[in-house]
XYZ file of C-alpha atoms in Angstrom:
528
model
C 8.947 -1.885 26.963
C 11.260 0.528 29.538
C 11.194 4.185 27.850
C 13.696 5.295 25.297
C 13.619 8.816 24.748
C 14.076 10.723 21.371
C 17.353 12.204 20.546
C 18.279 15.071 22.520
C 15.295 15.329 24.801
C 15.499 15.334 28.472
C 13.125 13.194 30.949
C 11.660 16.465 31.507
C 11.438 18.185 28.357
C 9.407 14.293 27.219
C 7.015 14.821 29.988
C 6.350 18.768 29.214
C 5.492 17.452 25.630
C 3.185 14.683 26.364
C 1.126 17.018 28.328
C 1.174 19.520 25.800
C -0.185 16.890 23.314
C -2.457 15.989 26.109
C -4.208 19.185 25.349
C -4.650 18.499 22.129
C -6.104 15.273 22.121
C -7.012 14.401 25.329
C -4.897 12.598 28.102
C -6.916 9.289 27.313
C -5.281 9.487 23.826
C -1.476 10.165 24.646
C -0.289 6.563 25.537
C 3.234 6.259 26.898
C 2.629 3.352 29.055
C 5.081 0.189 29.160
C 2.242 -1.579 27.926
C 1.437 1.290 25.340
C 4.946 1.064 23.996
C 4.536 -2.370 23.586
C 1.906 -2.231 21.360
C 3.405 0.190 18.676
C 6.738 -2.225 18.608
C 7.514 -4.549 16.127
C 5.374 -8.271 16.376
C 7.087 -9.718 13.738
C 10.689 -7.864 14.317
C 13.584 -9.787 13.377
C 15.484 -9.485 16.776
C 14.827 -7.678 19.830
C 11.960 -5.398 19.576
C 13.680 -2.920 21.501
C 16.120 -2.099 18.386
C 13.172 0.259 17.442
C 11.426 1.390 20.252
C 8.506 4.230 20.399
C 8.956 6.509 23.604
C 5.181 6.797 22.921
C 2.099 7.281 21.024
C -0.236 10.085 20.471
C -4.132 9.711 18.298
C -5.227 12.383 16.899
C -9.147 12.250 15.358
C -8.919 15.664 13.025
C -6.344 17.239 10.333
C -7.001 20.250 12.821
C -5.424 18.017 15.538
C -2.344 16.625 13.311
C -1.548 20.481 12.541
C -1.747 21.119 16.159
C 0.881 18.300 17.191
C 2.721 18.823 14.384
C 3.662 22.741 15.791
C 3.991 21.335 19.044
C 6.606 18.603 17.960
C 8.678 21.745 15.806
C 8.701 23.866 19.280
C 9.668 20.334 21.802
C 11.643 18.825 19.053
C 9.866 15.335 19.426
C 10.046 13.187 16.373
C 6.822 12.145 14.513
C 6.774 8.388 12.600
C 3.062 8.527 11.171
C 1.442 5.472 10.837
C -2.171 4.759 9.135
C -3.138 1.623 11.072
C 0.565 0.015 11.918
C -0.536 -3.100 10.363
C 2.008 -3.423 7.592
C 3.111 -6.550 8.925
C 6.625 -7.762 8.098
C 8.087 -4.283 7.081
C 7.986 -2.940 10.827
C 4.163 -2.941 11.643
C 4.249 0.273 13.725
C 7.522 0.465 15.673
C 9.534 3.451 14.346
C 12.696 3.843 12.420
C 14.311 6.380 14.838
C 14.343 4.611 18.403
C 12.622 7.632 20.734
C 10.219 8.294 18.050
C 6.726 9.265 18.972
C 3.923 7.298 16.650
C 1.949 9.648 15.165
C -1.468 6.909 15.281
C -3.649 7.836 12.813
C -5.903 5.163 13.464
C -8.421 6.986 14.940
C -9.466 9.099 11.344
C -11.709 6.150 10.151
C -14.181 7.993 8.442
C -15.505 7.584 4.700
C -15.544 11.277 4.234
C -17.325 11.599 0.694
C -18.425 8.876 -2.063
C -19.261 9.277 -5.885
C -21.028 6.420 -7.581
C -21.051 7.909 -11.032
C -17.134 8.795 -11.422
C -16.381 6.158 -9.169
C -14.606 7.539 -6.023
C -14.272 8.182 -2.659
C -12.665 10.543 -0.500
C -11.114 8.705 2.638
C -8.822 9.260 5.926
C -5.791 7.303 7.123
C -7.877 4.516 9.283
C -9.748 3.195 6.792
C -9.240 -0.360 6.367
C -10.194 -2.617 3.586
C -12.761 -4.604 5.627
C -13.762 -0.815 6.212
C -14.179 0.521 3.214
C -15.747 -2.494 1.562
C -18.575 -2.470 3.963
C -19.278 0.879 3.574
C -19.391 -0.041 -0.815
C -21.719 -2.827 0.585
C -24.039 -0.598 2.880
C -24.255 1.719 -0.249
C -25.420 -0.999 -2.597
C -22.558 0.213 -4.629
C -21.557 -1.027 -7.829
C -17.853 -0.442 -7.275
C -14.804 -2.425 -6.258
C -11.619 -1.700 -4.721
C -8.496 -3.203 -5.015
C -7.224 -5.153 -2.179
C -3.697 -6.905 -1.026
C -3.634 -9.963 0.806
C -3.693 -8.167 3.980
C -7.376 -6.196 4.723
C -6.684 -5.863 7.787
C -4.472 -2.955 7.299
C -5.226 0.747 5.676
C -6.723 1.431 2.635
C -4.143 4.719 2.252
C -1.583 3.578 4.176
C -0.987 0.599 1.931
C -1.289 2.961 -1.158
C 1.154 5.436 0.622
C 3.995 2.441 0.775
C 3.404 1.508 -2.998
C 1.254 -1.793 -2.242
C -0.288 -3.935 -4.615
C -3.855 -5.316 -5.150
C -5.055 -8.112 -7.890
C -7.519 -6.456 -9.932
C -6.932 -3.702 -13.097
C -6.371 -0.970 -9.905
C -3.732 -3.132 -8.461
C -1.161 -0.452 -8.486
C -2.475 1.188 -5.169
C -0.488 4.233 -5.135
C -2.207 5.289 -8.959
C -5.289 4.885 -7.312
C -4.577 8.208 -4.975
C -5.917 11.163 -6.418
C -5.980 14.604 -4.577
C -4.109 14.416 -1.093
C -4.752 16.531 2.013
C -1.201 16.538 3.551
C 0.061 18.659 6.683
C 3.343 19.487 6.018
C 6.015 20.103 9.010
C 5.312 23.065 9.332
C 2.135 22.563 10.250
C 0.338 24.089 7.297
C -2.299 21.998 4.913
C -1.411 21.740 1.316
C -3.342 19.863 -1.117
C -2.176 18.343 -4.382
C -3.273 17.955 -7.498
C -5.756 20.126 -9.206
C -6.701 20.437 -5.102
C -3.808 23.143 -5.048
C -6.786 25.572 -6.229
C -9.368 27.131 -3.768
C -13.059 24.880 -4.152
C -11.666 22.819 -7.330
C -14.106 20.815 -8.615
C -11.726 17.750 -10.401
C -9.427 17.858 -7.017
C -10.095 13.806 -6.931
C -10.482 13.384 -10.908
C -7.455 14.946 -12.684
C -4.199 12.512 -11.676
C -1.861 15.906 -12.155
C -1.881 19.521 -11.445
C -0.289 22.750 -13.373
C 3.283 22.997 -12.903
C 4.858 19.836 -10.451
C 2.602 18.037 -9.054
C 3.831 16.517 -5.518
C 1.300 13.338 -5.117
C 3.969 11.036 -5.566
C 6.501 13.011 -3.511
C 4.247 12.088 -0.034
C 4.251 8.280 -1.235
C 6.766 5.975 0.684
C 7.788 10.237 2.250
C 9.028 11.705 5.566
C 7.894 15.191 3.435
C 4.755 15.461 5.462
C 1.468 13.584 7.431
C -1.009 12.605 4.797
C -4.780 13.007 6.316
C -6.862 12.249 3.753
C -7.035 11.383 -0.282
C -9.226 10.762 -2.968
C -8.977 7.052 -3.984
C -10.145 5.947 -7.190
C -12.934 2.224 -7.410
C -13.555 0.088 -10.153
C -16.635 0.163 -11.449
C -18.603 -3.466 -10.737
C -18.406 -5.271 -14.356
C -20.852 -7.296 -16.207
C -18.871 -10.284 -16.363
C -16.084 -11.445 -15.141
C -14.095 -14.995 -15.363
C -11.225 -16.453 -13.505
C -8.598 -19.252 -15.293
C -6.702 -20.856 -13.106
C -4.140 -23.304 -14.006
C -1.700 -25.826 -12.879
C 2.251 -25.087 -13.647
C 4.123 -28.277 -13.027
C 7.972 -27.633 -13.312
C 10.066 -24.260 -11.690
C 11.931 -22.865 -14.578
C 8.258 -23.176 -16.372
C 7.728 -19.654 -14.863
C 9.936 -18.060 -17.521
C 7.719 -18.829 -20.334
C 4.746 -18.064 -18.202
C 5.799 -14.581 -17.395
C 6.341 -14.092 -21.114
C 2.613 -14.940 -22.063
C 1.047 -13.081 -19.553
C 3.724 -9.947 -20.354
C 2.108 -9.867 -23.719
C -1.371 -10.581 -23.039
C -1.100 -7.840 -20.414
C 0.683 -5.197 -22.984
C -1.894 -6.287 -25.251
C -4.589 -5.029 -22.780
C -6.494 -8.810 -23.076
C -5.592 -8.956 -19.314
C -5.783 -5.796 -17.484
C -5.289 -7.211 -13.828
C -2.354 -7.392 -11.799
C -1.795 -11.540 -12.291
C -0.320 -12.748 -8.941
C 1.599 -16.525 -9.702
C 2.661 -17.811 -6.138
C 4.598 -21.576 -5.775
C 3.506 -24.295 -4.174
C 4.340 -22.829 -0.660
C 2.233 -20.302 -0.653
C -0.471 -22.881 -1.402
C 0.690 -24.925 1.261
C 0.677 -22.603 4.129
C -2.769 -22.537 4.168
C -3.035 -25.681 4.945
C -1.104 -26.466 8.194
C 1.972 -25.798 9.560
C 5.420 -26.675 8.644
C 5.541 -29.404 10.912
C 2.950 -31.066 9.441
C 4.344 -31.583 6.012
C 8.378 -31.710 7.164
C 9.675 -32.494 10.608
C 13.299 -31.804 10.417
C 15.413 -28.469 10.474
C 16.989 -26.842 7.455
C 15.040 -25.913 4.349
C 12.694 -28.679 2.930
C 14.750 -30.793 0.833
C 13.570 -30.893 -3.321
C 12.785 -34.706 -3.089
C 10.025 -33.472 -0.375
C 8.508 -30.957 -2.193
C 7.783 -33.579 -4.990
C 6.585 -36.112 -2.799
C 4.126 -32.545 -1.460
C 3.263 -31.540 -4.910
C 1.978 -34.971 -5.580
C 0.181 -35.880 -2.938
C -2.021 -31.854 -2.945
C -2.656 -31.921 -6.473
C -0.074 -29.047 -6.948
C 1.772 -27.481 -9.925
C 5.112 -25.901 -8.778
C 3.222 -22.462 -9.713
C -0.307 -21.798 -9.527
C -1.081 -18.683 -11.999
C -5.022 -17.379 -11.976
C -6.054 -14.779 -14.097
C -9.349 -12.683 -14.441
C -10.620 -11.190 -17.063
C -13.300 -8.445 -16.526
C -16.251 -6.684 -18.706
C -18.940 -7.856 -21.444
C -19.399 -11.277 -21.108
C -19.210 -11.530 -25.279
C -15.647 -9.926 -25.449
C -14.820 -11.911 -22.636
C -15.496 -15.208 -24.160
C -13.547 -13.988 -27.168
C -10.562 -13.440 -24.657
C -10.563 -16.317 -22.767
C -10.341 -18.083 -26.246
C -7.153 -15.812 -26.571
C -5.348 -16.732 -23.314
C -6.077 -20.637 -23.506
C -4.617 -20.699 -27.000
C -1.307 -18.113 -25.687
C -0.844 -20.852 -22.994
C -1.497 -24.211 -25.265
C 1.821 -23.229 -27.204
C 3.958 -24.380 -23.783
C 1.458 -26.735 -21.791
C -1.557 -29.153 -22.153
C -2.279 -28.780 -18.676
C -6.082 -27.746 -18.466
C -7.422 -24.334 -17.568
C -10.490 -23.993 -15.270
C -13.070 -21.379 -16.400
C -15.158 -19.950 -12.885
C -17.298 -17.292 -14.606
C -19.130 -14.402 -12.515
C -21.996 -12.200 -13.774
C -23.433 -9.227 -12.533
C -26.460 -10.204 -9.579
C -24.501 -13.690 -8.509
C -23.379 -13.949 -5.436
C -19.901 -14.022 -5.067
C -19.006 -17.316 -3.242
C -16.457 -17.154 -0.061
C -12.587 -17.967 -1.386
C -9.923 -16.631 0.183
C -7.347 -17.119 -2.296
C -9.666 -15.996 -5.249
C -11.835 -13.682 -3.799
C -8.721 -10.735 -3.281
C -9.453 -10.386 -7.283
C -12.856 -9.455 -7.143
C -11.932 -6.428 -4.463
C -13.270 -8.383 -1.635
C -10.672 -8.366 1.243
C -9.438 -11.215 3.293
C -6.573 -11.915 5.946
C -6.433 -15.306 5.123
C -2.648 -14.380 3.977
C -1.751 -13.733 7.411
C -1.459 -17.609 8.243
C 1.635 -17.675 6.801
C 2.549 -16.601 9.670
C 2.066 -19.463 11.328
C 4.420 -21.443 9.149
C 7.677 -22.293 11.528
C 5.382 -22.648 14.849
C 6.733 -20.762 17.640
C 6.494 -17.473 17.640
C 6.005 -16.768 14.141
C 7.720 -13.872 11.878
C 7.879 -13.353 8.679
C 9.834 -10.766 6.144
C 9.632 -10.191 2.722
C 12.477 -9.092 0.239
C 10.644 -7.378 -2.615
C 12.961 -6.135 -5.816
C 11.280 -5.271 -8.621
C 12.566 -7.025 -12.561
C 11.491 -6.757 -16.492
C 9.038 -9.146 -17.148
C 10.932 -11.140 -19.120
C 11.645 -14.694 -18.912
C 14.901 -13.554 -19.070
C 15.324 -11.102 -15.988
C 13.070 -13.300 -14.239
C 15.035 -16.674 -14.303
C 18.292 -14.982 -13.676
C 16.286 -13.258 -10.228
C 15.105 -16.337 -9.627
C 18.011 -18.414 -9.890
C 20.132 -15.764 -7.874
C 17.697 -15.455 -4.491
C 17.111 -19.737 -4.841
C 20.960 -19.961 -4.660
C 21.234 -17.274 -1.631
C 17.991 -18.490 -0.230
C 19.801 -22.240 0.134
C 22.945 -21.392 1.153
C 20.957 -20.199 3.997
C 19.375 -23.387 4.464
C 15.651 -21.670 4.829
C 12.464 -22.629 2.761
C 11.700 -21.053 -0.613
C 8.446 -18.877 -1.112
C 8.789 -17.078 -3.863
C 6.137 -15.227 -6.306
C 5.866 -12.842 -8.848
C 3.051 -10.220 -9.236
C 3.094 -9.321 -13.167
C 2.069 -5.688 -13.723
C 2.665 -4.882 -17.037
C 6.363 -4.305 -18.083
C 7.220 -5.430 -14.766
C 6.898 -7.837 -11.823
C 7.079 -7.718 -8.335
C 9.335 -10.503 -7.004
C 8.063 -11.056 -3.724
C 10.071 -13.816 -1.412
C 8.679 -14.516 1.892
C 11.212 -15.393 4.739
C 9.536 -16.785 8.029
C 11.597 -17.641 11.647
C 10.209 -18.181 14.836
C 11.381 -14.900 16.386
C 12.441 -16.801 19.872
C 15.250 -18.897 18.025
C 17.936 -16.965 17.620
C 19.867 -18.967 15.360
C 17.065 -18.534 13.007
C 16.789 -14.662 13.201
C 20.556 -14.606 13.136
C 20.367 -16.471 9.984
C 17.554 -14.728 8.199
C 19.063 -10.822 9.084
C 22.009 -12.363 7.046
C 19.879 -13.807 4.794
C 18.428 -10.315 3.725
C 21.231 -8.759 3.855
C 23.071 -10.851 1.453
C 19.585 -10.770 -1.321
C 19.612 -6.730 -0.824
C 23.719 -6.998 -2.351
C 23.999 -9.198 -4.505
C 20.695 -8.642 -6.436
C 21.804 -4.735 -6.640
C 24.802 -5.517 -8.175
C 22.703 -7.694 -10.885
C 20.538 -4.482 -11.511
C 17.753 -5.157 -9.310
C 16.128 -3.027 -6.444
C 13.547 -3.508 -3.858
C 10.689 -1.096 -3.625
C 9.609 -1.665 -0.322
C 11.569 -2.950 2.647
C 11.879 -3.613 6.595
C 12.647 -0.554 8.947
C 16.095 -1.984 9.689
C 17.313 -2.299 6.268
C 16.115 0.700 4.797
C 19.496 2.608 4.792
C 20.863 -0.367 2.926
C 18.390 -0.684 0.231
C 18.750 3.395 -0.139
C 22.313 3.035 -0.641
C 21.590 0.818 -3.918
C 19.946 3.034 -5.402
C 23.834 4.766 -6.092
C 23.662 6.562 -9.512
C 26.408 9.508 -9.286
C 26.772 9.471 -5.358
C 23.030 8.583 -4.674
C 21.644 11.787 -6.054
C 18.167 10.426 -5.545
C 18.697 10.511 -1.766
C 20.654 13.576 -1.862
C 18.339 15.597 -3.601
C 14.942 13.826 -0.878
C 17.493 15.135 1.960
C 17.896 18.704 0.358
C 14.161 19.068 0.249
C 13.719 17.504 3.170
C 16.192 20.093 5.204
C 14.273 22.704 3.660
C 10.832 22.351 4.594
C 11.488 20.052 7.391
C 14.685 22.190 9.569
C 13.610 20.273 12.378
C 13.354 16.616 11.167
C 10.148 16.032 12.955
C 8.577 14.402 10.672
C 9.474 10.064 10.631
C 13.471 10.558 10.307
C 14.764 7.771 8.641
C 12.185 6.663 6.923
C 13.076 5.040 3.282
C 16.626 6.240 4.554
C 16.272 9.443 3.899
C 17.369 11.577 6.707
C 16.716 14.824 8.099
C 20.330 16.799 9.252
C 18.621 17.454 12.373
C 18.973 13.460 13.013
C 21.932 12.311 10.032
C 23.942 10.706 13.110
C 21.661 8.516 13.941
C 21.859 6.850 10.704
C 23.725 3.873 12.155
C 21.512 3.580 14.893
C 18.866 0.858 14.838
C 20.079 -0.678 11.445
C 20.253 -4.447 10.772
């Protein structure tokens, strides 16, 4: 990829701040190649990759080293987008927001920095990845789990930092952060939490602080580089049991959602329950073209003939249940009879117990904090060369709210003549709508379709209440601008504090659409 420089910055002024981060971390690890660029764009990008180019890439290995290229970005103006491992595939992997932006790689700070078996935590940097991290619970002969998304390929923080979620009762991955390290832009550490006092001993323990406390402010944040948190593990249970179950018809997931809403409230489930359709079943399997040769969207008559012939429901719900084996017979007796009231279908029992060995499945073993990347085949789906995006708005969970979302992106998803992969993540009071759309990025009918595509869900789901809570680089300013209460105060009041302790806008303009007034032209730029 040919260099695009930031905003502002002169060929020479670029090369005078390269070398000056050269003495930082070394010249090996400032990469501004054509080849280096290419590697911190955008694999799955829907369109050119050059719509959000780095002008380079710089790795530091220390907190010391982010201060020091954080001053030195302030003094050359070079913009920073910080990225833990630039694996969060389909929401703009590493590429940038700004175009010109330098990736701040933070790949490099891998290390398990501190572990506590008895109150269950760890203390970890930015390159941790869930393959990481779990190997280091299993060198330890640790009795802890983590919670994991379907991707464990990517960071452990970085995942939590973009409000990701896992399967297990710590599926809410940003709750799980406790204590951050953070350099802000101006170059000074700050910790959060009880951390904000001098040798604290509950820095990683207490989930607040006296007075504000700003964890949540460097979540999904341009506000400053996070190098390091506390991250809170689930202790290993005595028991635990999965049901699994077959859900044969698509508007069944209405009264689905409302048993599991109030088993969940009732605390007899405590995980997050991920319910995916057919297709995400499917994908595993082969590729499109094995199971429908034709263009447009797979038409309904197909899917039944597919559901048939795999042995599929329309929606395959597992839950786990985890602790004492004798409670957990008593609850299992609770959820069969909760889901007899709608269905005969049958519900497997696969029970665990403390000193088995936990037996290789992909799909199942995500709930038992082992990761996998077995998700990523989905990729794979369309042939070619495969992308994939998700549009993620949050509803009630409510068989209400949920069949009206449903209903809404299945019309918009047809119009558009594309394949429907939907699934819901129930949380508690809410669920996480999560609707995969995958193109082969070298048709460009296809991409042309799918950028309208997800344009058209981000409307007309706002104006039915609805918002996403986690979204591609390019359509960030337009999922901002839905969240509109008097004027989009929200985003007013992020750009306020951002123009105050950021006057430079160094640190990842854009990002979540909030922008820095150093950089508030470029708003336009580089949006779908």
């Amino acid at each position: 990829m040919e260099l695009t420089l930031p905003p502002r910055i002169s060929p020479a002024q670029f090369d005078s701040a390269l070398r000056a981060y050269e003495g930082v971390v070394g010249k090996d690890w400032v990469l501004a190649s054509d080849q280096d660029r290419d590697a911190y764009s955008d694999i799955y990008a829907p369109g050119p990759k050059e719509q959000w180019p780095a002008s380079a890439a710089v790795a530091p290995s220390s907190t010391e080293e982010i201060q020091a290229i954080v001053r030195l970005a302030n003094e050359y103006k070079t913009p920073l987008w910080p990225v833990s491992r630039g694996k969060n595939l389909g929401y703009g992997t590493a590429a940038p927001r700004m175009a010109g932006s330098i990736v701040l790689d933070l790949s490099r700070m891998n290390k398990v920095e501190s572990f506590d078996s008895q109150l269950a935590y760890a203390v970890i940097q930015p390159g941790v990845s869930y393959f990481d991290m779990y190997e280091h619970l299993q060198r330890n002969n640790s009795r802890l789990w983590m919670s994991v998304p379907g991707n464990g390929w990517g960071s452990v923080l970085g995942n939590a930092l973009d409000h990701g979620i896992g399967y297990t009762p710590y599926g809410l991955h940003a709750r799980n952060l406790c204590g951050l390290e953070v350099v802000l832009p101006s170059g000074e550490i700050m910790h959060t939490g009880m951390g904000a006092m001098e040798g604290a001993k509950a820095a990683h323990l207490f989930p607040l602080s006296f007075g504000p406390d700003w964890t949540q402010m460097f979540t999904q944040s341009n506000m400053g580089v996070v190098a390091k948190s506390g991250l809170w593990l689930q202790p290993e249970p005595e028991a635990s049991v999965n049901l699994s179950i077959s859900i044969p018809e698509e508007d069944d997931i209405g009264w689905v959602i409302d048993v599991i809403t109030r088993l969940k409230l009732a605390n007899v489930v405590t995980q997050n329950v991920f319910i995916p359709s057919w297709l995400g079943k499917i994908v595993i399997k082969g590729q499109r073209k094995d199971f429908w040769d034709k263009p447009g969207a797979i038409p309904e008559w197909r899917v039944k003939e597919l559901l048939k012939e795999h042995k599929l429901g329309y929606w395959g719900p597992q839950l786990r249940l985890y602790g004492n084996e004798d409670v957990l017979k008593a609850q299992v007796a609770v959820v069969k009879a909760a889901f007899k009231q709608h269905t005969d279908s049958p519900m497997e029992e696969h029970w665990w117990r403390q000193g088995d060995e936990i037996p290789y499945n992909p799909v199942d073993n995500p709930t038992m904090g082992i990761p996998s990347a077995v998700a990523l085949q989905m990729g794979d789906w369309v042939g070619g060369r495969s992308g994939h995006m998700g549009f993620s708005p949050v509803v009630p969970a409510t068989s209400t709210h949920v069949m009206d979302q449903l209903k809404r992106s299945r019309k918009i998803i047809a119009d558009h003549d594309v394949d429907f992969y939907a699934s819901f993540t129930v949380s508690g009071r809410f669920a996480t709508n999560i609707n995969m759309l995958m193109f082969d990025r070298d048709n460009s009918e296809q991409v042309a379709n799918i950028r309208r595509l997800f344009g058209t869900l981000i409307e007309e789901t706002a104006k039915a209440g609805y918002g996403e809570y986690r979204t591609h680089l390019g359509w960030m300013d337009a999922v901002n601008q839905t969240y509109d209460f008097n004027d989009g105060i929200q985003r007013r009041l992020n750009e306020t504090v951002k123009d105050a302790i950021d006057p430079n806008g160094i640190i990842a303009p854009g990002k979540q659409g909030v922008w820095p007034s150093a950089y508030r032209n470029q708003r336009a730029e580089g949006r779908a």
